[in-house]
Amino acid sequence: MSGQRIAVVTGSSSGIGFETSKLLAKSGFYTHATVHKLENEDSHELIDTAKKEKLPLEVTQLDVKSNESVTDTINSIVKKNKRIDVIVNNAGYALGGALEETSMEEIRKQFETNFFGAVRVMQAAIPVMRMQRGGRIINITSLGGRISIPLSTFYHGSKFALEGVSESLQYELAPFGIKIVLIEPGAVGSNFWKSIKIANANSPNSPYAQLASNVTKTFKKMEENAMHPSEVAKTILDAVITDNPHLRYVVGNDASKTLEARKNMSDTEFGNLIKDQFKI
Ligand SMILES: NC(=O)c1ccc[n+]([C@@H]2O[C@H](COP(=O)([O-])OP(=O)(O)OC[C@H]3O[C@@H](n4cnc5c(N)ncnc54)[C@H](OP(=O)(O)O)[C@@H]3O)[C@@H](O)[C@H]2O)c1
C-alpha cells in the first residue's frame, strides 16, 4: 500500500504499550496510542514525549472494558485515517488470589480487560482491515498464556483464552490478508507488578496465606530479574514489519527456557517442579 500506515495500541500509558507506541511512531507508523485514563500522570508523560520528539503519535482515551469507548475510538480513527494497518492489544493487568476468595466482580473485570477487551477491539477493527484486504493484529498474551503458576488462576484463564481465540481466528482472517500474532513475554519491568492484587494475601486467617506469601516472594524475584519493556516493543515491531510473521513470539530468556523445558516434561513432572518452587 502507499501512504502512511496506521497503528492503534491499547494500554499505552506505561510499560510495553508506552514503549511500543513510541517505537511504532519512530518507525513511521501514524500511531494512535490509546490510554485507559487521559488524566493519569503516565498519559501526560506520553503526550509530552510525543511533543518533544515530534512523533506522529496521537494520544486518545480508550477503555477496553467499554463497548462504547472502543467503537467510538476505532470509528473516529477510521473516519479520520480511512484505514487501520496494525492493532496491538496490550491493555491488561494481573489478578491473583485463591478462587474461593475472589469475587465474581473481580473475575469479570479481569476477563473484561484482558480477554473481552482484546475481542472488542478486534470486532471493531476487523471490518476495515477486511475491506482494505490486509492488516496485522498483535495480541499480547504472556508466558502465562502457555503455562500456569499458583494463585493466578484468572490471569492465566484470560491469557489462555486469548491464545485459543487467536489461534482459531488466524484461519478465518487469512483469506483477507489479516495476520494474527501472539506475543508471549516472560517477566517485564513495568507497573504490572505494582498493580498485581492477590486477594486476601495479607489476611493471616486465609487458608491460602502461606501460599500467597510464597507467590509474593516469587513475584518479587521475577520483577527484580525482569527485562525492559523496550525488548518486547522491539519484538512487536519485528512482527509488524516482517512479511510473514510467526503465530507466536516468545520474548525473554526466562520465557524461552521455561517453554523449552516444558516441552520435554509430562504434566506431572512440570507440576512437581511448580509445586517445589512454591513449596506446595
Ligand atoms: N509485566 C510483565 O511481566 C508481563 C509479562 C507478560 C505479559 N504481560 C502483559 O503485557 C501487557 C502490558 O503490561 P505491562 O507489563 O506493560 O504493564 P503496565 O505497565 O501495568 O501496563 C498496562 C497498561 O494497560 C492499561 N489498562 C489497564 N486496564 C485498561 C483498560 N480497561 N482499558 C485500557 N487500558 C487499560 C494500563 O492503564 P492504567 O494503568 O491507566 O489502568 C496500562 O497502560 C498486559 O496485557 C500484561 O498482561 C506483562
mmCIF file of C-alpha atoms and ligand atoms in Angstrom:
data_model
loop_
_atom_site.group_PDB
_atom_site.id
_atom_site.type_symbol
_atom_site.label_atom_id
_atom_site.label_comp_id
_atom_site.label_asym_id
_atom_site.label_seq_id
_atom_site.Cartn_x
_atom_site.Cartn_y
_atom_site.Cartn_z
ATOM 1 C CA MET A 1 0.000 0.000 0.000
ATOM 2 C CA SER A 2 1.051 3.603 -0.421
ATOM 3 C CA GLY A 3 0.611 6.332 2.199
ATOM 4 C CA GLN A 4 1.178 6.316 5.909
ATOM 5 C CA ARG A 5 0.460 3.147 7.831
ATOM 6 C CA ILE A 6 -1.855 3.483 10.821
ATOM 7 C CA ALA A 7 -1.302 1.701 14.144
ATOM 8 C CA VAL A 8 -3.510 1.529 17.237
ATOM 9 C CA VAL A 9 -2.106 0.418 20.593
ATOM 10 C CA THR A 10 -4.157 -0.147 23.768
ATOM 11 C CA GLY A 11 -2.848 0.495 27.283
ATOM 12 C CA SER A 12 -0.161 2.915 26.084
ATOM 13 C CA SER A 13 0.303 4.937 29.257
ATOM 14 C CA SER A 14 3.082 2.710 30.636
ATOM 15 C CA GLY A 15 5.277 -0.360 30.170
ATOM 16 C CA ILE A 16 5.031 -2.356 26.934
ATOM 17 C CA GLY A 17 2.274 -0.157 25.461
ATOM 18 C CA PHE A 18 4.266 3.024 26.099
ATOM 19 C CA GLU A 19 7.452 1.639 24.508
ATOM 20 C CA THR A 20 5.573 0.049 21.597
ATOM 21 C CA SER A 21 3.654 3.231 20.773
ATOM 22 C CA LYS A 22 6.888 5.242 20.752
ATOM 23 C CA LEU A 23 8.755 2.659 18.661
ATOM 24 C CA LEU A 24 5.963 2.295 16.077
ATOM 25 C CA ALA A 25 5.757 6.097 15.736
ATOM 26 C CA LYS A 26 9.549 6.361 15.393
ATOM 27 C CA SER A 27 9.384 3.644 12.729
ATOM 28 C CA GLY A 28 6.988 5.647 10.558
ATOM 29 C CA PHE A 29 3.576 4.440 11.713
ATOM 30 C CA TYR A 30 0.997 7.118 12.491
ATOM 31 C CA THR A 31 0.283 5.776 15.966
ATOM 32 C CA HIS A 32 -2.908 6.121 17.963
ATOM 33 C CA ALA A 33 -1.563 5.477 21.446
ATOM 34 C CA THR A 34 -4.735 4.837 23.401
ATOM 35 C CA VAL A 35 -4.859 5.150 27.171
ATOM 36 C CA HIS A 36 -7.250 3.973 29.850
ATOM 37 C CA LYS A 37 -7.417 7.364 31.571
ATOM 38 C CA LEU A 38 -6.239 10.560 29.900
ATOM 39 C CA GLU A 39 -5.946 12.305 33.254
ATOM 40 C CA ASN A 40 -3.260 9.872 34.569
ATOM 41 C CA GLU A 41 0.267 11.248 35.020
ATOM 42 C CA ASP A 42 1.636 8.412 32.846
ATOM 43 C CA SER A 43 -0.618 9.529 29.987
ATOM 44 C CA HIS A 44 0.782 13.066 30.310
ATOM 45 C CA GLU A 45 4.307 11.660 30.042
ATOM 46 C CA LEU A 46 3.382 10.021 26.737
ATOM 47 C CA ILE A 47 1.807 13.234 25.414
ATOM 48 C CA ASP A 48 4.912 15.238 26.445
ATOM 49 C CA THR A 49 7.312 12.672 24.899
ATOM 50 C CA ALA A 50 5.398 12.698 21.597
ATOM 51 C CA LYS A 51 5.501 16.503 21.506
ATOM 52 C CA LYS A 52 9.179 16.757 22.462
ATOM 53 C CA GLU A 53 10.297 14.108 19.953
ATOM 54 C CA LYS A 54 7.841 15.333 17.284
ATOM 55 C CA LEU A 55 6.467 11.830 16.851
ATOM 56 C CA PRO A 56 3.498 11.020 14.599
ATOM 57 C CA LEU A 57 1.633 9.911 17.707
ATOM 58 C CA GLU A 58 -1.796 10.857 18.972
ATOM 59 C CA VAL A 59 -2.945 10.026 22.488
ATOM 60 C CA THR A 60 -6.638 9.110 22.768
ATOM 61 C CA GLN A 61 -8.745 7.728 25.589
ATOM 62 C CA LEU A 62 -9.923 4.125 25.191
ATOM 63 C CA ASP A 63 -11.189 1.891 27.967
ATOM 64 C CA VAL A 64 -11.099 -1.667 26.599
ATOM 65 C CA LYS A 65 -13.843 -2.669 29.083
ATOM 66 C CA SER A 66 -16.372 -0.398 27.406
ATOM 67 C CA ASN A 67 -18.135 -1.240 24.112
ATOM 68 C CA GLU A 68 -18.917 2.426 23.584
ATOM 69 C CA SER A 69 -15.360 3.615 24.222
ATOM 70 C CA VAL A 70 -13.883 1.013 21.842
ATOM 71 C CA THR A 71 -16.360 1.571 18.983
ATOM 72 C CA ASP A 72 -16.275 5.385 19.305
ATOM 73 C CA THR A 73 -12.463 5.493 19.257
ATOM 74 C CA ILE A 74 -11.974 2.945 16.462
ATOM 75 C CA ASN A 75 -14.739 4.564 14.358
ATOM 76 C CA SER A 76 -13.216 8.015 14.720
ATOM 77 C CA ILE A 77 -9.759 6.661 13.767
ATOM 78 C CA VAL A 78 -11.252 5.008 10.662
ATOM 79 C CA LYS A 79 -13.171 8.187 9.790
ATOM 80 C CA LYS A 80 -10.013 10.254 10.054
ATOM 81 C CA ASN A 81 -7.372 7.892 8.611
ATOM 82 C CA LYS A 82 -9.576 5.678 6.393
ATOM 83 C CA ARG A 83 -7.653 2.563 7.431
ATOM 84 C CA ILE A 84 -6.001 0.641 10.293
ATOM 85 C CA ASP A 85 -2.900 -1.405 9.484
ATOM 86 C CA VAL A 86 -1.857 -2.573 12.941
ATOM 87 C CA ILE A 87 -3.696 -3.249 16.179
ATOM 88 C CA VAL A 88 -1.708 -4.008 19.332
ATOM 89 C CA ASN A 89 -3.987 -5.447 22.021
ATOM 90 C CA ASN A 90 -1.791 -4.761 25.007
ATOM 91 C CA ALA A 91 -4.025 -3.421 27.826
ATOM 92 C CA GLY A 92 -4.066 -5.814 30.742
ATOM 93 C CA TYR A 93 -3.275 -6.496 34.369
ATOM 94 C CA ALA A 94 -2.928 -9.482 36.688
ATOM 95 C CA LEU A 95 -5.475 -10.533 39.256
ATOM 96 C CA GLY A 96 -4.169 -13.016 41.812
ATOM 97 C CA GLY A 97 -5.753 -14.896 44.654
ATOM 98 C CA ALA A 98 -7.439 -18.155 45.521
ATOM 99 C CA LEU A 99 -10.562 -18.925 43.501
ATOM 100 C CA GLU A 100 -12.817 -19.171 46.555
ATOM 101 C CA GLU A 101 -11.555 -15.811 47.873
ATOM 102 C CA THR A 102 -12.001 -13.913 44.608
ATOM 103 C CA SER A 103 -15.298 -12.213 43.866
ATOM 104 C CA MET A 104 -17.161 -12.714 40.594
ATOM 105 C CA GLU A 105 -16.872 -8.965 40.095
ATOM 106 C CA GLU A 106 -13.051 -9.154 40.272
ATOM 107 C CA ILE A 107 -13.013 -12.156 37.933
ATOM 108 C CA ARG A 108 -15.323 -10.455 35.404
ATOM 109 C CA LYS A 109 -13.167 -7.324 35.444
ATOM 110 C CA GLN A 110 -10.058 -9.422 34.729
ATOM 111 C CA PHE A 111 -11.719 -11.059 31.727
ATOM 112 C CA GLU A 112 -13.391 -7.803 30.585
ATOM 113 C CA THR A 113 -9.940 -6.221 30.382
ATOM 114 C CA ASN A 114 -7.524 -8.955 29.295
ATOM 115 C CA PHE A 115 -9.831 -11.066 27.128
ATOM 116 C CA PHE A 116 -13.067 -9.288 26.124
ATOM 117 C CA GLY A 117 -11.102 -6.033 25.782
ATOM 118 C CA ALA A 118 -8.982 -7.528 23.006
ATOM 119 C CA VAL A 119 -12.061 -9.176 21.450
ATOM 120 C CA ARG A 120 -13.930 -5.831 21.420
ATOM 121 C CA VAL A 121 -11.050 -4.058 19.695
ATOM 122 C CA MET A 122 -10.752 -6.864 17.126
ATOM 123 C CA GLN A 123 -14.504 -6.770 16.406
ATOM 124 C CA ALA A 124 -14.296 -3.033 15.810
ATOM 125 C CA ALA A 125 -11.144 -3.125 13.659
ATOM 126 C CA ILE A 126 -11.531 -6.297 11.567
ATOM 127 C CA PRO A 127 -14.209 -4.893 9.188
ATOM 128 C CA VAL A 128 -11.897 -2.096 7.997
ATOM 129 C CA MET A 129 -8.905 -4.470 7.769
ATOM 130 C CA ARG A 130 -11.042 -6.932 5.777
ATOM 131 C CA MET A 131 -12.208 -4.224 3.370
ATOM 132 C CA GLN A 132 -8.654 -2.961 2.842
ATOM 133 C CA ARG A 133 -7.601 -6.623 2.459
ATOM 134 C CA GLY A 134 -4.762 -6.550 4.934
ATOM 135 C CA GLY A 135 -3.753 -5.838 8.489
ATOM 136 C CA ARG A 136 -1.911 -7.200 11.451
ATOM 137 C CA ILE A 137 -3.336 -7.926 14.889
ATOM 138 C CA ILE A 138 -0.792 -8.301 17.673
ATOM 139 C CA ASN A 139 -2.221 -9.824 20.839
ATOM 140 C CA ILE A 140 -0.029 -9.550 23.926
ATOM 141 C CA THR A 141 -0.577 -12.671 25.946
ATOM 142 C CA SER A 142 2.237 -13.981 28.156
ATOM 143 C CA LEU A 143 4.374 -16.925 29.132
ATOM 144 C CA GLY A 144 1.366 -17.156 31.474
ATOM 145 C CA GLY A 145 -0.769 -17.875 28.403
ATOM 146 C CA ARG A 146 1.156 -21.133 27.922
ATOM 147 C CA ILE A 147 1.936 -22.320 31.467
ATOM 148 C CA SER A 148 0.404 -21.582 34.880
ATOM 149 C CA ILE A 149 1.639 -20.832 38.371
ATOM 150 C CA PRO A 150 -0.407 -20.876 41.595
ATOM 151 C CA LEU A 151 -2.869 -18.210 42.733
ATOM 152 C CA SER A 152 -3.039 -16.608 39.298
ATOM 153 C CA THR A 153 -5.994 -18.629 38.006
ATOM 154 C CA PHE A 154 -7.941 -15.895 36.262
ATOM 155 C CA TYR A 155 -4.914 -14.107 34.823
ATOM 156 C CA HIS A 156 -3.920 -17.406 33.216
ATOM 157 C CA GLY A 157 -7.532 -18.096 32.237
ATOM 158 C CA SER A 158 -7.780 -14.754 30.429
ATOM 159 C CA LYS A 159 -4.457 -15.212 28.621
ATOM 160 C CA PHE A 160 -5.075 -18.879 27.691
ATOM 161 C CA ALA A 161 -8.463 -17.776 26.310
ATOM 162 C CA LEU A 162 -6.875 -15.095 24.143
ATOM 163 C CA GLU A 163 -4.335 -17.650 22.884
ATOM 164 C CA GLY A 164 -7.108 -20.056 21.856
ATOM 165 C CA VAL A 165 -9.220 -17.394 20.176
ATOM 166 C CA SER A 166 -6.216 -16.021 18.278
ATOM 167 C CA GLU A 167 -5.110 -19.459 17.115
ATOM 168 C CA SER A 168 -8.531 -20.173 15.612
ATOM 169 C CA LEU A 169 -9.042 -16.622 14.303
ATOM 170 C CA GLN A 170 -5.944 -16.833 12.105
ATOM 171 C CA TYR A 171 -7.831 -19.197 9.758
ATOM 172 C CA GLU A 172 -10.923 -17.044 9.182
ATOM 173 C CA LEU A 173 -8.814 -13.930 8.633
ATOM 174 C CA ALA A 174 -6.141 -15.449 6.356
ATOM 175 C CA PRO A 175 -8.203 -15.106 3.115
ATOM 176 C CA PHE A 176 -8.372 -11.324 3.740
ATOM 177 C CA GLY A 177 -4.635 -10.906 4.286
ATOM 178 C CA ILE A 178 -5.078 -10.218 8.021
ATOM 179 C CA LYS A 179 -2.415 -11.870 10.161
ATOM 180 C CA ILE A 180 -2.606 -12.626 13.871
ATOM 181 C CA VAL A 181 0.456 -12.627 16.104
ATOM 182 C CA LEU A 182 0.766 -13.666 19.740
ATOM 183 C CA ILE A 183 3.498 -12.043 21.827
ATOM 184 C CA GLU A 184 4.424 -14.092 24.893
ATOM 185 C CA PRO A 185 6.764 -12.197 27.209
ATOM 186 C CA GLY A 186 8.334 -13.521 30.377
ATOM 187 C CA ALA A 187 8.780 -11.044 33.241
ATOM 188 C CA VAL A 188 8.832 -7.397 32.130
ATOM 189 C CA GLY A 189 9.733 -4.473 34.423
ATOM 190 C CA SER A 190 6.632 -2.266 34.408
ATOM 191 C CA ASN A 191 3.716 -1.044 36.530
ATOM 192 C CA PHE A 192 2.268 -4.542 36.072
ATOM 193 C CA TRP A 193 3.917 -5.731 39.293
ATOM 194 C CA LYS A 194 2.622 -2.811 41.358
ATOM 195 C CA SER A 195 -0.903 -3.433 40.169
ATOM 196 C CA ILE A 196 -0.948 -7.170 40.923
ATOM 197 C CA LYS A 197 -3.508 -7.811 43.578
ATOM 198 C CA ILE A 198 -3.562 -11.072 45.479
ATOM 199 C CA ALA A 199 -6.994 -11.318 47.049
ATOM 200 C CA ASN A 200 -6.702 -11.850 50.812
ATOM 201 C CA ALA A 201 -2.905 -12.212 50.592
ATOM 202 C CA ASN A 202 -2.416 -10.252 53.784
ATOM 203 C CA SER A 203 -5.058 -11.979 55.795
ATOM 204 C CA PRO A 204 -3.418 -14.387 58.283
ATOM 205 C CA ASN A 205 -6.763 -16.176 58.547
ATOM 206 C CA SER A 206 -6.805 -17.162 54.914
ATOM 207 C CA PRO A 207 -6.187 -20.876 54.326
ATOM 208 C CA TYR A 208 -4.053 -19.697 51.392
ATOM 209 C CA ALA A 209 -1.952 -17.181 53.383
ATOM 210 C CA GLN A 210 1.250 -19.271 53.269
ATOM 211 C CA LEU A 211 0.931 -19.930 49.550
ATOM 212 C CA ALA A 212 0.152 -16.250 48.918
ATOM 213 C CA SER A 213 3.308 -15.305 50.792
ATOM 214 C CA ASN A 214 5.396 -17.775 48.711
ATOM 215 C CA VAL A 215 3.863 -16.463 45.486
ATOM 216 C CA THR A 216 4.511 -12.860 46.506
ATOM 217 C CA LYS A 217 8.202 -13.691 47.168
ATOM 218 C CA THR A 218 8.493 -15.334 43.726
ATOM 219 C CA PHE A 219 6.859 -12.320 42.062
ATOM 220 C CA LYS A 220 9.441 -10.081 43.764
ATOM 221 C CA LYS A 221 12.292 -12.154 42.327
ATOM 222 C CA MET A 222 10.667 -12.186 38.891
ATOM 223 C CA GLU A 223 10.314 -8.407 38.973
ATOM 224 C CA GLU A 224 13.977 -7.987 40.026
ATOM 225 C CA ASN A 225 15.126 -10.010 37.001
ATOM 226 C CA ALA A 226 12.604 -8.578 34.585
ATOM 227 C CA MET A 227 13.573 -7.297 31.118
ATOM 228 C CA HIS A 228 12.911 -3.740 29.983
ATOM 229 C CA PRO A 229 9.593 -3.281 28.141
ATOM 230 C CA SER A 230 11.515 -1.923 25.120
ATOM 231 C CA GLU A 231 12.682 -5.538 24.489
ATOM 232 C CA VAL A 232 9.072 -6.554 23.964
ATOM 233 C CA ALA A 233 8.430 -3.466 21.827
ATOM 234 C CA LYS A 234 11.318 -4.464 19.519
ATOM 235 C CA THR A 235 9.834 -7.925 19.020
ATOM 236 C CA ILE A 236 6.420 -6.388 18.323
ATOM 237 C CA LEU A 237 7.944 -4.118 15.681
ATOM 238 C CA ASP A 238 9.688 -7.120 14.063
ATOM 239 C CA ALA A 239 6.382 -8.999 13.968
ATOM 240 C CA VAL A 240 4.655 -5.956 12.448
ATOM 241 C CA ILE A 241 7.123 -5.275 9.656
ATOM 242 C CA THR A 242 8.121 -8.764 8.566
ATOM 243 C CA ASP A 243 6.213 -10.119 5.538
ATOM 244 C CA ASN A 244 5.444 -13.497 7.042
ATOM 245 C CA PRO A 245 5.184 -13.296 10.831
ATOM 246 C CA HIS A 246 5.110 -16.358 13.063
ATOM 247 C CA LEU A 247 1.957 -17.023 15.052
ATOM 248 C CA ARG A 248 3.919 -16.871 18.318
ATOM 249 C CA TYR A 249 6.873 -14.833 19.566
ATOM 250 C CA VAL A 250 8.311 -15.779 22.948
ATOM 251 C CA VAL A 251 10.212 -12.846 24.499
ATOM 252 C CA GLY A 252 12.835 -13.122 27.261
ATOM 253 C CA ASN A 253 15.230 -15.841 28.392
ATOM 254 C CA ASP A 254 13.019 -16.813 31.309
ATOM 255 C CA ALA A 255 10.081 -17.492 28.971
ATOM 256 C CA SER A 256 12.062 -19.361 26.314
ATOM 257 C CA LYS A 257 13.925 -21.516 28.882
ATOM 258 C CA THR A 258 10.697 -22.397 30.684
ATOM 259 C CA LEU A 259 8.863 -23.338 27.472
ATOM 260 C CA GLU A 260 11.841 -25.347 26.217
ATOM 261 C CA ALA A 261 11.945 -27.296 29.496
ATOM 262 C CA ARG A 262 8.154 -27.736 29.467
ATOM 263 C CA LYS A 263 8.313 -29.413 26.033
ATOM 264 C CA ASN A 264 10.268 -32.343 27.450
ATOM 265 C CA MET A 265 8.220 -32.854 30.610
ATOM 266 C CA SER A 266 4.988 -34.637 31.353
ATOM 267 C CA ASP A 267 2.203 -32.657 33.081
ATOM 268 C CA THR A 268 3.118 -34.408 36.333
ATOM 269 C CA GLU A 269 6.831 -33.592 36.032
ATOM 270 C CA PHE A 270 6.124 -29.940 35.286
ATOM 271 C CA GLY A 271 3.501 -29.791 38.056
ATOM 272 C CA ASN A 272 6.033 -31.176 40.553
ATOM 273 C CA LEU A 273 8.543 -28.523 39.517
ATOM 274 C CA ILE A 274 5.983 -25.784 40.188
ATOM 275 C CA LYS A 275 4.981 -27.387 43.498
ATOM 276 C CA ASP A 276 8.653 -27.471 44.580
ATOM 277 C CA GLN A 277 9.127 -23.852 43.595
ATOM 278 C CA PHE A 278 6.109 -22.701 45.606
ATOM 279 C CA LYS A 279 6.586 -25.175 48.474
ATOM 280 C CA ILE A 280 3.231 -26.878 47.944
HETATM 281 N N1 LIG B 1 4.941 -7.123 33.010
HETATM 282 C C1 LIG B 1 5.034 -8.419 32.762
HETATM 283 O O1 LIG B 1 5.829 -9.141 33.383
HETATM 284 C C2 LIG B 1 4.200 -9.037 31.673
HETATM 285 C C3 LIG B 1 4.539 -10.333 31.249
HETATM 286 C C4 LIG B 1 3.781 -10.938 30.257
HETATM 287 C C5 LIG B 1 2.701 -10.264 29.703
HETATM 288 N N2 LIG B 1 2.384 -9.006 30.139
HETATM 289 C C6 LIG B 1 1.220 -8.359 29.521
HETATM 290 O O2 LIG B 1 1.660 -7.179 28.868
HETATM 291 C C7 LIG B 1 0.588 -6.241 28.800
HETATM 292 C C8 LIG B 1 1.106 -4.871 29.243
HETATM 293 O O3 LIG B 1 1.526 -4.940 30.587
HETATM 294 P P1 LIG B 1 2.753 -4.095 31.159
HETATM 295 O O4 LIG B 1 3.731 -5.050 31.698
HETATM 296 O O5 LIG B 1 3.202 -3.079 30.193
HETATM 297 O O6 LIG B 1 2.031 -3.428 32.439
HETATM 298 P P2 LIG B 1 1.596 -1.914 32.759
HETATM 299 O O7 LIG B 1 2.765 -1.020 32.734
HETATM 300 O O8 LIG B 1 0.787 -2.019 34.018
HETATM 301 O O9 LIG B 1 0.644 -1.542 31.533
HETATM 302 C C9 LIG B 1 -0.666 -1.998 31.408
HETATM 303 C C10 LIG B 1 -1.444 -0.957 30.651
HETATM 304 O O10 LIG B 1 -2.810 -1.439 30.464
HETATM 305 C C11 LIG B 1 -3.654 -0.379 30.782
HETATM 306 N N3 LIG B 1 -5.017 -0.796 31.108
HETATM 307 C C12 LIG B 1 -5.465 -1.500 32.177
HETATM 308 N N4 LIG B 1 -6.801 -1.614 32.126
HETATM 309 C C13 LIG B 1 -7.206 -0.983 30.991
HETATM 310 C C14 LIG B 1 -8.457 -0.736 30.385
HETATM 311 N N5 LIG B 1 -9.608 -1.181 30.925
HETATM 312 N N6 LIG B 1 -8.501 -0.032 29.220
HETATM 313 C C15 LIG B 1 -7.354 0.424 28.652
HETATM 314 N N7 LIG B 1 -6.143 0.245 29.186
HETATM 315 C C16 LIG B 1 -6.069 -0.445 30.346
HETATM 316 C C17 LIG B 1 -2.985 0.340 31.932
HETATM 317 O O11 LIG B 1 -3.536 1.638 32.125
HETATM 318 P P3 LIG B 1 -3.881 2.155 33.632
HETATM 319 O O12 LIG B 1 -2.629 1.946 34.429
HETATM 320 O O13 LIG B 1 -4.269 3.575 33.450
HETATM 321 O O14 LIG B 1 -5.023 1.275 34.084
HETATM 322 C C18 LIG B 1 -1.551 0.372 31.408
HETATM 323 O O15 LIG B 1 -1.379 1.423 30.484
HETATM 324 C C19 LIG B 1 -0.528 -6.806 29.669
HETATM 325 O O16 LIG B 1 -1.509 -7.399 28.837
HETATM 326 C C20 LIG B 1 0.169 -7.883 30.506
HETATM 327 O O17 LIG B 1 -0.685 -8.926 30.879
HETATM 328 C C21 LIG B 1 3.115 -8.384 31.109
#
